[in-house]
Amino acid sequence: MPYATDPDALGALLPGEPRYRIDQLREWLYLHPVLDAEQMTNLPLSLRRDLADRLWPFRVEAERTTDDGATIKWLFRAGDGAAIEAVLMGYPHRTTLCISSQAGCAMACTFCATGQFGFDRHLTAGEIVAQVAYAAAHLRANPMPRSPARVGNVVFMGMGEPLANYPNVREAIRRIVEVMGLSARSITVSTVGVTPGIDRLATEPWPVTLALSLHAADDHLRETLVPLNHRYPLDHILAAAARFRAEKGRRVTLEWTLMSEVNDTPDQARALGAIARELRAHVNVIPMNPTPLAPQKRPPKARIDQFVDEVRRTGATVTLRDTRGIEIDAACGQLRVSSGG
Ligand code: SAH
């Protein structure tokens, strides 16, 4: 299980092999990932054969493509049956990979499919990094028509609450930055508001981007959407985000899943704008994607535009996020919808 091994301890997998051989393997795993160990051409055939069946810590159970090949969702299955989903999105000048940090999620946000299916287990650092390596290998073997051939951005916005699986997420970030060479700035950790995790992340050496899934501008409303708000109320979360910003000098992103007649009112827009201005944060509005069990709905287009305009009028910067992959249940909040759990 090469991705289960610390990249600095790969020698344990290759007893008796010289140092350069270990370096070669590390490069294949992290710098030029390949789908198949057969393609590790400078390694001896016997070693390639030995790695063949155990290169990836999961098998690919399903691969679905949409947007003319520019969006791909993978359902990986670990040996113990845990489901791991990742979504690759190609844009003209960048590619973004959305990865999972847990199989399932314990946060139970009422509008999110992942939460509705419950928690299975934490992913290991190796399983998290292997999603990035697999997407990179796939992209090199199958370039997207109009996008760069390498993974540029990694967002922890797939299944799971990354800050509830801190040690593994931390180690995954370390490997992605220090071994794979991605810039920390191109990594986004999205949290529903695990305040102690935000404070820990601020002490790490990597200036990653913090995204806060806000969805409501007051505790009363937020508690109906995000149960964790009972434990970490808004003023705690926003104070932690402000500390993160001060410590890291990185602008925080506020995520707002927009739901019809829930959080799409002018009052919420103005309150969100005020929070964003105070925090000097950027707002991302994500129109709600359908999930089978959630009662909430996406507002009509005109209402979405009004909400965005209202936030903008407060002076905050706001983007209406394009949602990729609704047709293949790969969009925000849809992971686990059709994977069979
Ligand atoms: N647990 C973390 C990361 C995973 S969710 C977090 O909550 O931030 C990533 C994003 O998808 C969050 O901003 C979440 O609010 C959003 N999301 C969840 N369900 C959604 C849905 N049904 N439609 C649109 N966005 C959704």
mmCIF file of C-alpha atoms and ligand atoms in Angstrom:
data_model
loop_
_atom_site.group_PDB
_atom_site.id
_atom_site.type_symbol
_atom_site.label_atom_id
_atom_site.label_comp_id
_atom_site.label_asym_id
_atom_site.label_seq_id
_atom_site.Cartn_x
_atom_site.Cartn_y
_atom_site.Cartn_z
ATOM 1 C CA MET A 1 0.000 0.000 0.000
ATOM 2 C CA PRO A 2 2.409 2.728 -1.137
ATOM 3 C CA TYR A 3 0.058 5.672 -0.485
ATOM 4 C CA ALA A 4 -0.574 4.359 3.042
ATOM 5 C CA THR A 5 3.139 4.783 3.746
ATOM 6 C CA ASP A 6 4.747 8.072 4.754
ATOM 7 C CA PRO A 7 6.531 9.327 1.614
ATOM 8 C CA ASP A 8 9.706 9.642 3.697
ATOM 9 C CA ALA A 9 9.513 6.011 4.805
ATOM 10 C CA LEU A 10 8.995 4.302 1.448
ATOM 11 C CA GLY A 11 12.249 2.396 1.994
ATOM 12 C CA ALA A 12 10.274 0.026 4.226
ATOM 13 C CA LEU A 13 8.380 -1.136 1.131
ATOM 14 C CA LEU A 14 11.602 -1.779 -0.788
ATOM 15 C CA PRO A 15 13.925 -3.665 1.535
ATOM 16 C CA GLY A 16 17.445 -3.921 0.170
ATOM 17 C CA GLU A 17 16.821 -1.463 -2.683
ATOM 18 C CA PRO A 18 19.230 1.426 -3.153
ATOM 19 C CA ARG A 19 18.325 4.998 -2.195
ATOM 20 C CA TYR A 20 17.766 6.138 -5.781
ATOM 21 C CA ARG A 21 15.178 3.397 -6.257
ATOM 22 C CA ILE A 22 13.182 4.732 -3.318
ATOM 23 C CA ASP A 23 13.408 8.242 -4.754
ATOM 24 C CA GLN A 24 12.182 6.947 -8.108
ATOM 25 C CA LEU A 25 9.154 5.345 -6.474
ATOM 26 C CA ARG A 26 8.363 8.534 -4.554
ATOM 27 C CA GLU A 27 8.469 10.501 -7.802
ATOM 28 C CA TRP A 28 6.062 8.096 -9.489
ATOM 29 C CA LEU A 29 3.674 8.272 -6.559
ATOM 30 C CA TYR A 30 3.710 11.999 -5.965
ATOM 31 C CA LEU A 31 5.339 13.955 -8.800
ATOM 32 C CA HIS A 32 4.316 12.038 -11.925
ATOM 33 C CA PRO A 33 1.526 9.759 -10.769
ATOM 34 C CA VAL A 34 0.521 6.987 -13.181
ATOM 35 C CA LEU A 35 -2.655 4.919 -13.226
ATOM 36 C CA ASP A 36 -0.821 1.630 -13.478
ATOM 37 C CA ALA A 37 2.459 0.504 -11.896
ATOM 38 C CA GLU A 38 3.389 -0.985 -15.294
ATOM 39 C CA GLN A 39 4.032 2.603 -16.422
ATOM 40 C CA MET A 40 6.781 3.182 -13.815
ATOM 41 C CA THR A 41 9.262 2.528 -16.569
ATOM 42 C CA ASN A 42 12.534 3.025 -14.707
ATOM 43 C CA LEU A 43 11.645 0.498 -11.988
ATOM 44 C CA PRO A 44 12.548 -3.178 -12.460
ATOM 45 C CA LEU A 45 9.771 -5.320 -13.864
ATOM 46 C CA SER A 46 9.571 -7.458 -10.732
ATOM 47 C CA LEU A 47 8.939 -4.400 -8.585
ATOM 48 C CA ARG A 48 6.323 -3.049 -10.986
ATOM 49 C CA ARG A 49 4.554 -6.424 -10.901
ATOM 50 C CA ASP A 50 4.731 -6.443 -7.132
ATOM 51 C CA LEU A 51 3.084 -2.993 -6.960
ATOM 52 C CA ALA A 52 0.514 -3.680 -9.678
ATOM 53 C CA ASP A 53 -2.368 -4.831 -7.485
ATOM 54 C CA ARG A 54 -1.734 -2.612 -4.517
ATOM 55 C CA LEU A 55 -0.829 0.745 -6.019
ATOM 56 C CA TRP A 56 -4.152 2.417 -5.086
ATOM 57 C CA PRO A 57 -5.737 2.147 -1.634
ATOM 58 C CA PHE A 58 -9.146 1.797 -3.333
ATOM 59 C CA ARG A 59 -10.671 0.469 -6.520
ATOM 60 C CA VAL A 60 -12.583 2.607 -8.981
ATOM 61 C CA GLU A 61 -16.183 1.533 -8.671
ATOM 62 C CA ALA A 62 -17.642 4.153 -10.988
ATOM 63 C CA GLU A 63 -16.445 6.976 -13.185
ATOM 64 C CA ARG A 64 -19.060 9.347 -14.593
ATOM 65 C CA THR A 65 -18.454 12.225 -16.954
ATOM 66 C CA THR A 66 -20.488 15.265 -17.982
ATOM 67 C CA ASP A 67 -20.015 18.791 -19.439
ATOM 68 C CA ASP A 68 -18.365 17.316 -22.562
ATOM 69 C CA GLY A 69 -15.718 15.648 -20.473
ATOM 70 C CA ALA A 70 -14.927 18.698 -18.320
ATOM 71 C CA THR A 71 -16.467 17.241 -15.124
ATOM 72 C CA ILE A 72 -15.614 13.757 -13.866
ATOM 73 C CA LYS A 73 -16.872 12.125 -10.668
ATOM 74 C CA TRP A 74 -15.205 9.066 -9.253
ATOM 75 C CA LEU A 75 -16.622 6.704 -6.715
ATOM 76 C CA PHE A 76 -13.701 4.854 -5.170
ATOM 77 C CA ARG A 77 -14.217 1.891 -2.846
ATOM 78 C CA ALA A 78 -11.726 1.082 -0.093
ATOM 79 C CA GLY A 79 -10.973 -2.515 0.901
ATOM 80 C CA ASP A 80 -13.348 -2.331 3.881
ATOM 81 C CA GLY A 81 -16.197 -1.059 1.686
ATOM 82 C CA ALA A 82 -15.905 2.637 2.564
ATOM 83 C CA ALA A 83 -17.053 4.942 -0.258
ATOM 84 C CA ILE A 84 -14.737 7.790 -1.295
ATOM 85 C CA GLU A 85 -15.884 10.335 -3.864
ATOM 86 C CA ALA A 86 -13.909 12.934 -5.772
ATOM 87 C CA VAL A 87 -14.914 15.361 -8.533
ATOM 88 C CA LEU A 88 -12.557 16.869 -11.110
ATOM 89 C CA MET A 89 -13.646 20.068 -12.857
ATOM 90 C CA GLY A 90 -11.802 21.472 -15.847
ATOM 91 C CA TYR A 91 -11.971 25.182 -16.674
ATOM 92 C CA PRO A 92 -10.130 27.089 -19.426
ATOM 93 C CA HIS A 93 -7.189 28.105 -17.232
ATOM 94 C CA ARG A 94 -7.385 25.797 -14.265
ATOM 95 C CA THR A 95 -8.539 22.448 -13.001
ATOM 96 C CA THR A 96 -10.076 22.000 -9.579
ATOM 97 C CA LEU A 97 -10.314 18.720 -7.720
ATOM 98 C CA CYS A 98 -12.917 18.350 -4.969
ATOM 99 C CA ILE A 99 -11.908 15.612 -2.522
ATOM 100 C CA SER A 100 -13.435 13.783 0.424
ATOM 101 C CA SER A 101 -11.963 13.743 3.925
ATOM 102 C CA GLN A 102 -14.378 11.222 5.446
ATOM 103 C CA ALA A 103 -16.576 8.396 4.173
ATOM 104 C CA GLY A 104 -19.942 9.934 4.942
ATOM 105 C CA CYS A 105 -20.285 12.804 7.403
ATOM 106 C CA ALA A 106 -21.458 13.166 10.992
ATOM 107 C CA MET A 107 -22.520 16.829 10.741
ATOM 108 C CA ALA A 108 -26.067 16.075 9.514
ATOM 109 C CA CYS A 109 -26.671 19.424 7.804
ATOM 110 C CA THR A 110 -30.311 19.216 6.778
ATOM 111 C CA PHE A 111 -29.811 20.203 3.114
ATOM 112 C CA CYS A 112 -26.752 18.058 2.297
ATOM 113 C CA ALA A 113 -27.004 14.535 0.883
ATOM 114 C CA THR A 114 -23.776 13.380 2.486
ATOM 115 C CA GLY A 115 -24.998 14.290 5.965
ATOM 116 C CA GLN A 116 -28.309 12.542 5.405
ATOM 117 C CA PHE A 117 -26.530 9.220 4.861
ATOM 118 C CA GLY A 118 -24.572 9.444 8.101
ATOM 119 C CA PHE A 119 -20.970 8.826 9.049
ATOM 120 C CA ASP A 120 -18.957 5.786 8.077
ATOM 121 C CA ARG A 121 -15.335 6.538 9.021
ATOM 122 C CA HIS A 122 -12.432 8.965 8.755
ATOM 123 C CA LEU A 123 -10.262 8.653 5.650
ATOM 124 C CA THR A 124 -6.554 8.120 6.207
ATOM 125 C CA ALA A 125 -4.005 10.652 4.946
ATOM 126 C CA GLY A 126 -3.042 8.119 2.264
ATOM 127 C CA GLU A 127 -6.644 7.787 1.066
ATOM 128 C CA ILE A 128 -6.982 11.567 0.884
ATOM 129 C CA VAL A 129 -3.714 12.112 -1.014
ATOM 130 C CA ALA A 130 -4.400 9.147 -3.311
ATOM 131 C CA GLN A 131 -7.520 10.962 -4.600
ATOM 132 C CA VAL A 132 -5.256 13.822 -5.735
ATOM 133 C CA ALA A 133 -2.677 11.447 -7.218
ATOM 134 C CA TYR A 134 -5.353 9.419 -9.014
ATOM 135 C CA ALA A 135 -6.914 12.527 -10.574
ATOM 136 C CA ALA A 136 -3.457 13.760 -11.629
ATOM 137 C CA ALA A 137 -2.648 10.388 -13.201
ATOM 138 C CA HIS A 138 -6.004 10.286 -14.958
ATOM 139 C CA LEU A 139 -5.566 13.820 -16.269
ATOM 140 C CA ARG A 140 -2.149 13.052 -17.713
ATOM 141 C CA ALA A 141 -3.427 9.931 -19.439
ATOM 142 C CA ASN A 142 -6.695 11.575 -20.571
ATOM 143 C CA PRO A 143 -6.205 15.338 -20.954
ATOM 144 C CA MET A 144 -9.353 17.448 -20.907
ATOM 145 C CA PRO A 145 -10.002 19.273 -24.170
ATOM 146 C CA ARG A 146 -9.710 22.856 -22.904
ATOM 147 C CA SER A 147 -8.007 22.672 -19.500
ATOM 148 C CA PRO A 148 -4.487 22.366 -18.131
ATOM 149 C CA ALA A 149 -3.235 18.787 -17.828
ATOM 150 C CA ARG A 150 -2.416 19.076 -14.144
ATOM 151 C CA VAL A 151 -4.476 19.459 -10.995
ATOM 152 C CA GLY A 152 -4.185 23.133 -10.041
ATOM 153 C CA ASN A 153 -6.561 23.500 -7.095
ATOM 154 C CA VAL A 154 -7.632 21.075 -4.415
ATOM 155 C CA VAL A 155 -10.750 21.778 -2.373
ATOM 156 C CA PHE A 156 -11.837 19.793 0.685
ATOM 157 C CA MET A 157 -15.492 20.125 -0.275
ATOM 158 C CA GLY A 158 -16.353 16.516 -1.014
ATOM 159 C CA MET A 159 -17.741 14.155 1.586
ATOM 160 C CA GLY A 160 -16.968 14.801 5.210
ATOM 161 C CA GLU A 161 -15.981 17.553 7.618
ATOM 162 C CA PRO A 162 -12.215 18.001 7.172
ATOM 163 C CA LEU A 163 -11.642 19.659 10.548
ATOM 164 C CA ALA A 164 -13.321 16.716 12.303
ATOM 165 C CA ASN A 165 -10.555 14.498 10.861
ATOM 166 C CA TYR A 166 -7.746 16.887 11.679
ATOM 167 C CA PRO A 167 -4.607 14.695 11.925
ATOM 168 C CA ASN A 168 -5.269 12.935 8.619
ATOM 169 C CA VAL A 169 -6.251 16.122 6.814
ATOM 170 C CA ARG A 170 -3.186 17.868 8.164
ATOM 171 C CA GLU A 171 -0.887 15.078 6.979
ATOM 172 C CA ALA A 172 -2.619 15.045 3.574
ATOM 173 C CA ILE A 173 -2.073 18.808 3.203
ATOM 174 C CA ARG A 174 1.576 18.358 4.185
ATOM 175 C CA ARG A 175 2.075 15.733 1.480
ATOM 176 C CA ILE A 176 0.169 17.685 -1.167
ATOM 177 C CA VAL A 177 2.268 20.804 -0.529
ATOM 178 C CA GLU A 178 5.664 19.457 0.498
ATOM 179 C CA VAL A 179 5.854 16.271 -1.572
ATOM 180 C CA MET A 180 3.586 16.912 -4.555
ATOM 181 C CA GLY A 181 4.565 20.560 -4.794
ATOM 182 C CA LEU A 182 1.150 22.199 -5.054
ATOM 183 C CA SER A 183 1.001 25.691 -3.630
ATOM 184 C CA ALA A 184 -0.769 25.884 -0.259
ATOM 185 C CA ARG A 185 -2.726 28.853 -1.572
ATOM 186 C CA SER A 186 -4.407 26.611 -4.122
ATOM 187 C CA ILE A 187 -5.770 24.345 -1.380
ATOM 188 C CA THR A 188 -9.109 25.220 0.221
ATOM 189 C CA VAL A 189 -10.283 23.671 3.479
ATOM 190 C CA SER A 190 -14.041 24.050 3.834
ATOM 191 C CA THR A 191 -15.615 23.726 7.268
ATOM 192 C CA VAL A 192 -19.046 23.973 8.726
ATOM 193 C CA GLY A 193 -17.435 25.721 11.709
ATOM 194 C CA VAL A 194 -15.326 23.427 13.873
ATOM 195 C CA THR A 195 -13.819 26.308 15.812
ATOM 196 C CA PRO A 196 -10.886 24.471 17.480
ATOM 197 C CA GLY A 197 -9.917 23.054 14.079
ATOM 198 C CA ILE A 198 -9.853 26.535 12.534
ATOM 199 C CA ASP A 199 -7.510 27.689 15.314
ATOM 200 C CA ARG A 200 -5.235 24.686 14.817
ATOM 201 C CA LEU A 201 -5.136 25.213 11.072
ATOM 202 C CA ALA A 202 -3.995 28.788 11.680
ATOM 203 C CA THR A 203 -0.914 27.486 13.509
ATOM 204 C CA GLU A 204 0.219 25.305 10.583
ATOM 205 C CA PRO A 205 2.975 26.507 8.266
ATOM 206 C CA TRP A 206 0.804 26.394 5.122
ATOM 207 C CA PRO A 207 -1.258 29.418 4.039
ATOM 208 C CA VAL A 208 -4.236 27.410 2.799
ATOM 209 C CA THR A 209 -7.553 29.075 2.028
ATOM 210 C CA LEU A 210 -10.289 28.718 4.642
ATOM 211 C CA ALA A 211 -13.894 28.449 3.483
ATOM 212 C CA LEU A 212 -16.631 28.751 6.051
ATOM 213 C CA SER A 213 -19.993 27.180 5.243
ATOM 214 C CA LEU A 214 -22.185 29.877 6.756
ATOM 215 C CA HIS A 215 -25.655 29.532 5.149
ATOM 216 C CA ALA A 216 -27.345 31.721 7.781
ATOM 217 C CA ALA A 217 -26.510 35.057 9.349
ATOM 218 C CA ASP A 218 -28.110 34.426 12.752
ATOM 219 C CA ASP A 219 -27.936 31.510 15.204
ATOM 220 C CA HIS A 220 -31.673 30.899 15.207
ATOM 221 C CA LEU A 221 -31.803 30.123 11.475
ATOM 222 C CA ARG A 222 -28.391 28.467 11.365
ATOM 223 C CA GLU A 223 -29.346 25.937 14.028
ATOM 224 C CA THR A 224 -32.138 24.656 11.784
ATOM 225 C CA LEU A 225 -29.634 24.004 8.961
ATOM 226 C CA VAL A 226 -26.369 23.126 10.689
ATOM 227 C CA PRO A 227 -26.781 21.158 13.959
ATOM 228 C CA LEU A 228 -23.143 21.870 14.915
ATOM 229 C CA ASN A 229 -24.158 25.493 15.428
ATOM 230 C CA HIS A 230 -25.494 24.455 18.858
ATOM 231 C CA ARG A 231 -21.933 23.594 19.850
ATOM 232 C CA TYR A 232 -20.104 26.377 18.010
ATOM 233 C CA PRO A 233 -22.382 29.393 17.575
ATOM 234 C CA LEU A 234 -21.820 32.075 14.963
ATOM 235 C CA ASP A 235 -19.892 34.575 17.083
ATOM 236 C CA HIS A 236 -17.365 31.843 18.017
ATOM 237 C CA ILE A 237 -16.952 30.745 14.409
ATOM 238 C CA LEU A 238 -16.595 34.261 13.049
ATOM 239 C CA ALA A 239 -14.068 35.146 15.743
ATOM 240 C CA ALA A 240 -12.020 32.053 14.804
ATOM 241 C CA ALA A 241 -12.222 33.023 11.117
ATOM 242 C CA ALA A 242 -11.001 36.526 11.982
ATOM 243 C CA ARG A 243 -8.068 35.036 13.906
ATOM 244 C CA PHE A 244 -7.254 32.789 10.950
ATOM 245 C CA ARG A 245 -7.303 35.769 8.627
ATOM 246 C CA ALA A 246 -5.051 37.796 10.928
ATOM 247 C CA GLU A 247 -2.616 34.931 11.490
ATOM 248 C CA LYS A 248 -2.343 33.754 7.895
ATOM 249 C CA GLY A 249 -3.073 36.969 5.997
ATOM 250 C CA ARG A 250 -5.457 34.969 3.833
ATOM 251 C CA ARG A 251 -8.887 36.170 2.843
ATOM 252 C CA VAL A 252 -11.592 33.818 4.117
ATOM 253 C CA THR A 253 -14.422 32.633 1.864
ATOM 254 C CA LEU A 254 -18.005 32.467 3.134
ATOM 255 C CA GLU A 255 -20.112 29.759 1.470
ATOM 256 C CA TRP A 256 -23.839 30.264 1.279
ATOM 257 C CA THR A 257 -26.054 27.491 -0.070
ATOM 258 C CA LEU A 258 -29.094 29.443 -1.202
ATOM 259 C CA MET A 259 -32.449 27.849 -0.342
ATOM 260 C CA SER A 260 -35.844 29.098 -1.380
ATOM 261 C CA GLU A 261 -37.724 30.900 1.394
ATOM 262 C CA VAL A 262 -35.144 29.812 3.946
ATOM 263 C CA ASN A 263 -32.066 32.023 3.632
ATOM 264 C CA ASP A 264 -32.779 33.965 0.420
ATOM 265 C CA THR A 265 -34.435 37.025 2.007
ATOM 266 C CA PRO A 266 -33.138 40.596 1.677
ATOM 267 C CA ASP A 267 -32.594 40.640 5.472
ATOM 268 C CA GLN A 268 -30.275 37.630 5.335
ATOM 269 C CA ALA A 269 -28.483 39.126 2.318
ATOM 270 C CA ARG A 270 -27.801 42.357 4.189
ATOM 271 C CA ALA A 271 -26.714 40.557 7.351
ATOM 272 C CA LEU A 272 -24.411 38.313 5.286
ATOM 273 C CA GLY A 273 -22.960 41.369 3.548
ATOM 274 C CA ALA A 274 -22.267 43.003 6.927
ATOM 275 C CA ILE A 275 -20.497 39.869 8.216
ATOM 276 C CA ALA A 276 -18.425 39.631 5.029
ATOM 277 C CA ARG A 277 -17.393 43.287 5.204
ATOM 278 C CA GLU A 278 -16.439 43.053 8.838
ATOM 279 C CA LEU A 279 -14.333 39.956 8.137
ATOM 280 C CA ARG A 280 -13.174 41.288 4.753
ATOM 281 C CA ALA A 281 -14.272 37.914 3.406
ATOM 282 C CA HIS A 282 -15.422 36.893 -0.053
ATOM 283 C CA VAL A 283 -18.925 35.447 -0.435
ATOM 284 C CA ASN A 284 -19.714 32.438 -2.634
ATOM 285 C CA VAL A 285 -23.391 31.871 -3.235
ATOM 286 C CA ILE A 286 -24.222 28.285 -4.259
ATOM 287 C CA PRO A 287 -27.819 27.754 -5.374
ATOM 288 C CA MET A 288 -29.113 24.651 -3.588
ATOM 289 C CA ASN A 289 -28.688 21.432 -5.552
ATOM 290 C CA PRO A 290 -31.418 18.823 -5.314
ATOM 291 C CA THR A 291 -30.958 15.973 -2.852
ATOM 292 C CA PRO A 292 -33.541 13.232 -2.262
ATOM 293 C CA LEU A 293 -34.311 13.756 1.424
ATOM 294 C CA ALA A 294 -33.878 17.493 1.861
ATOM 295 C CA PRO A 295 -37.037 19.595 2.130
ATOM 296 C CA GLN A 296 -35.279 22.768 0.914
ATOM 297 C CA LYS A 297 -35.373 23.909 -2.715
ATOM 298 C CA ARG A 298 -33.336 26.106 -5.026
ATOM 299 C CA PRO A 299 -34.900 29.575 -5.455
ATOM 300 C CA PRO A 300 -36.001 30.755 -8.906
ATOM 301 C CA LYS A 301 -33.291 32.443 -11.000
ATOM 302 C CA ALA A 302 -34.629 35.985 -10.461
ATOM 303 C CA ARG A 303 -34.603 35.487 -6.699
ATOM 304 C CA ILE A 304 -31.018 34.194 -6.797
ATOM 305 C CA ASP A 305 -29.920 37.286 -8.730
ATOM 306 C CA GLN A 306 -31.763 39.600 -6.319
ATOM 307 C CA PHE A 307 -30.011 37.982 -3.379
ATOM 308 C CA VAL A 308 -26.576 38.351 -4.957
ATOM 309 C CA ASP A 309 -27.326 42.003 -5.852
ATOM 310 C CA GLU A 310 -28.465 42.720 -2.305
ATOM 311 C CA VAL A 311 -25.237 41.290 -0.850
ATOM 312 C CA ARG A 312 -23.220 43.282 -3.385
ATOM 313 C CA ARG A 313 -25.014 46.499 -2.433
ATOM 314 C CA THR A 314 -23.558 46.215 1.066
ATOM 315 C CA GLY A 315 -20.111 46.580 -0.493
ATOM 316 C CA ALA A 316 -19.107 42.953 0.003
ATOM 317 C CA THR A 317 -17.515 40.998 -2.846
ATOM 318 C CA VAL A 318 -19.691 38.125 -3.965
ATOM 319 C CA THR A 319 -19.592 35.414 -6.638
ATOM 320 C CA LEU A 320 -22.464 33.262 -7.829
ATOM 321 C CA ARG A 321 -20.879 29.848 -8.091
ATOM 322 C CA ASP A 322 -21.546 27.772 -11.145
ATOM 323 C CA THR A 323 -22.545 24.317 -10.068
ATOM 324 C CA ARG A 324 -20.991 21.554 -12.055
ATOM 325 C CA GLY A 325 -22.150 18.004 -12.342
ATOM 326 C CA ILE A 326 -25.794 18.096 -11.203
ATOM 327 C CA GLU A 327 -26.644 15.489 -13.882
ATOM 328 C CA ILE A 328 -24.182 12.997 -12.409
ATOM 329 C CA ASP A 329 -24.930 13.794 -8.735
ATOM 330 C CA ALA A 330 -21.475 15.301 -8.452
ATOM 331 C CA ALA A 331 -22.474 18.816 -7.407
ATOM 332 C CA CYS A 332 -22.074 20.327 -3.931
ATOM 333 C CA GLY A 333 -24.141 18.458 -1.381
ATOM 334 C CA GLN A 334 -24.982 15.609 -3.759
ATOM 335 C CA LEU A 335 -22.118 13.240 -3.056
ATOM 336 C CA ARG A 336 -23.490 9.877 -1.958
ATOM 337 C CA VAL A 337 -26.837 10.467 -3.677
ATOM 338 C CA SER A 338 -26.585 7.616 -6.164
ATOM 339 C CA SER A 339 -23.553 5.735 -5.026
ATOM 340 C CA GLY A 340 -25.685 3.323 -3.064
ATOM 341 C CA GLY A 341 -24.009 4.467 0.140
HETATM 342 N N1 SAH B 1 -18.146 19.771 5.664
HETATM 343 C C1 SAH B 1 -17.511 20.805 4.907
HETATM 344 C C2 SAH B 1 -17.080 20.404 3.503
HETATM 345 C C3 SAH B 1 -18.083 19.681 2.610
HETATM 346 S S1 SAH B 1 -19.477 20.529 1.965
HETATM 347 C C4 SAH B 1 -18.402 22.026 4.842
HETATM 348 O O1 SAH B 1 -19.571 21.916 5.178
HETATM 349 O O2 SAH B 1 -17.917 23.085 4.477
HETATM 350 C C5 SAH B 1 -18.965 21.613 0.726
HETATM 351 C C6 SAH B 1 -20.011 22.682 0.385
HETATM 352 O O3 SAH B 1 -21.195 22.145 -0.237
HETATM 353 C C7 SAH B 1 -20.492 23.412 1.624
HETATM 354 O O4 SAH B 1 -20.378 24.784 1.449
HETATM 355 C C8 SAH B 1 -21.924 22.947 1.703
HETATM 356 O O5 SAH B 1 -22.706 23.830 2.384
HETATM 357 C C9 SAH B 1 -22.314 22.829 0.260
HETATM 358 N N2 SAH B 1 -23.563 22.071 0.090
HETATM 359 C C10 SAH B 1 -24.015 21.052 0.848
HETATM 360 N N3 SAH B 1 -25.212 20.623 0.409
HETATM 361 C C11 SAH B 1 -25.533 21.366 -0.662
HETATM 362 C C12 SAH B 1 -26.625 21.356 -1.562
HETATM 363 N N4 SAH B 1 -27.640 20.485 -1.438
HETATM 364 N N5 SAH B 1 -26.613 22.262 -2.574
HETATM 365 C C13 SAH B 1 -25.585 23.119 -2.712
HETATM 366 N N6 SAH B 1 -24.521 23.169 -1.895
HETATM 367 C C14 SAH B 1 -24.487 22.291 -0.868
#
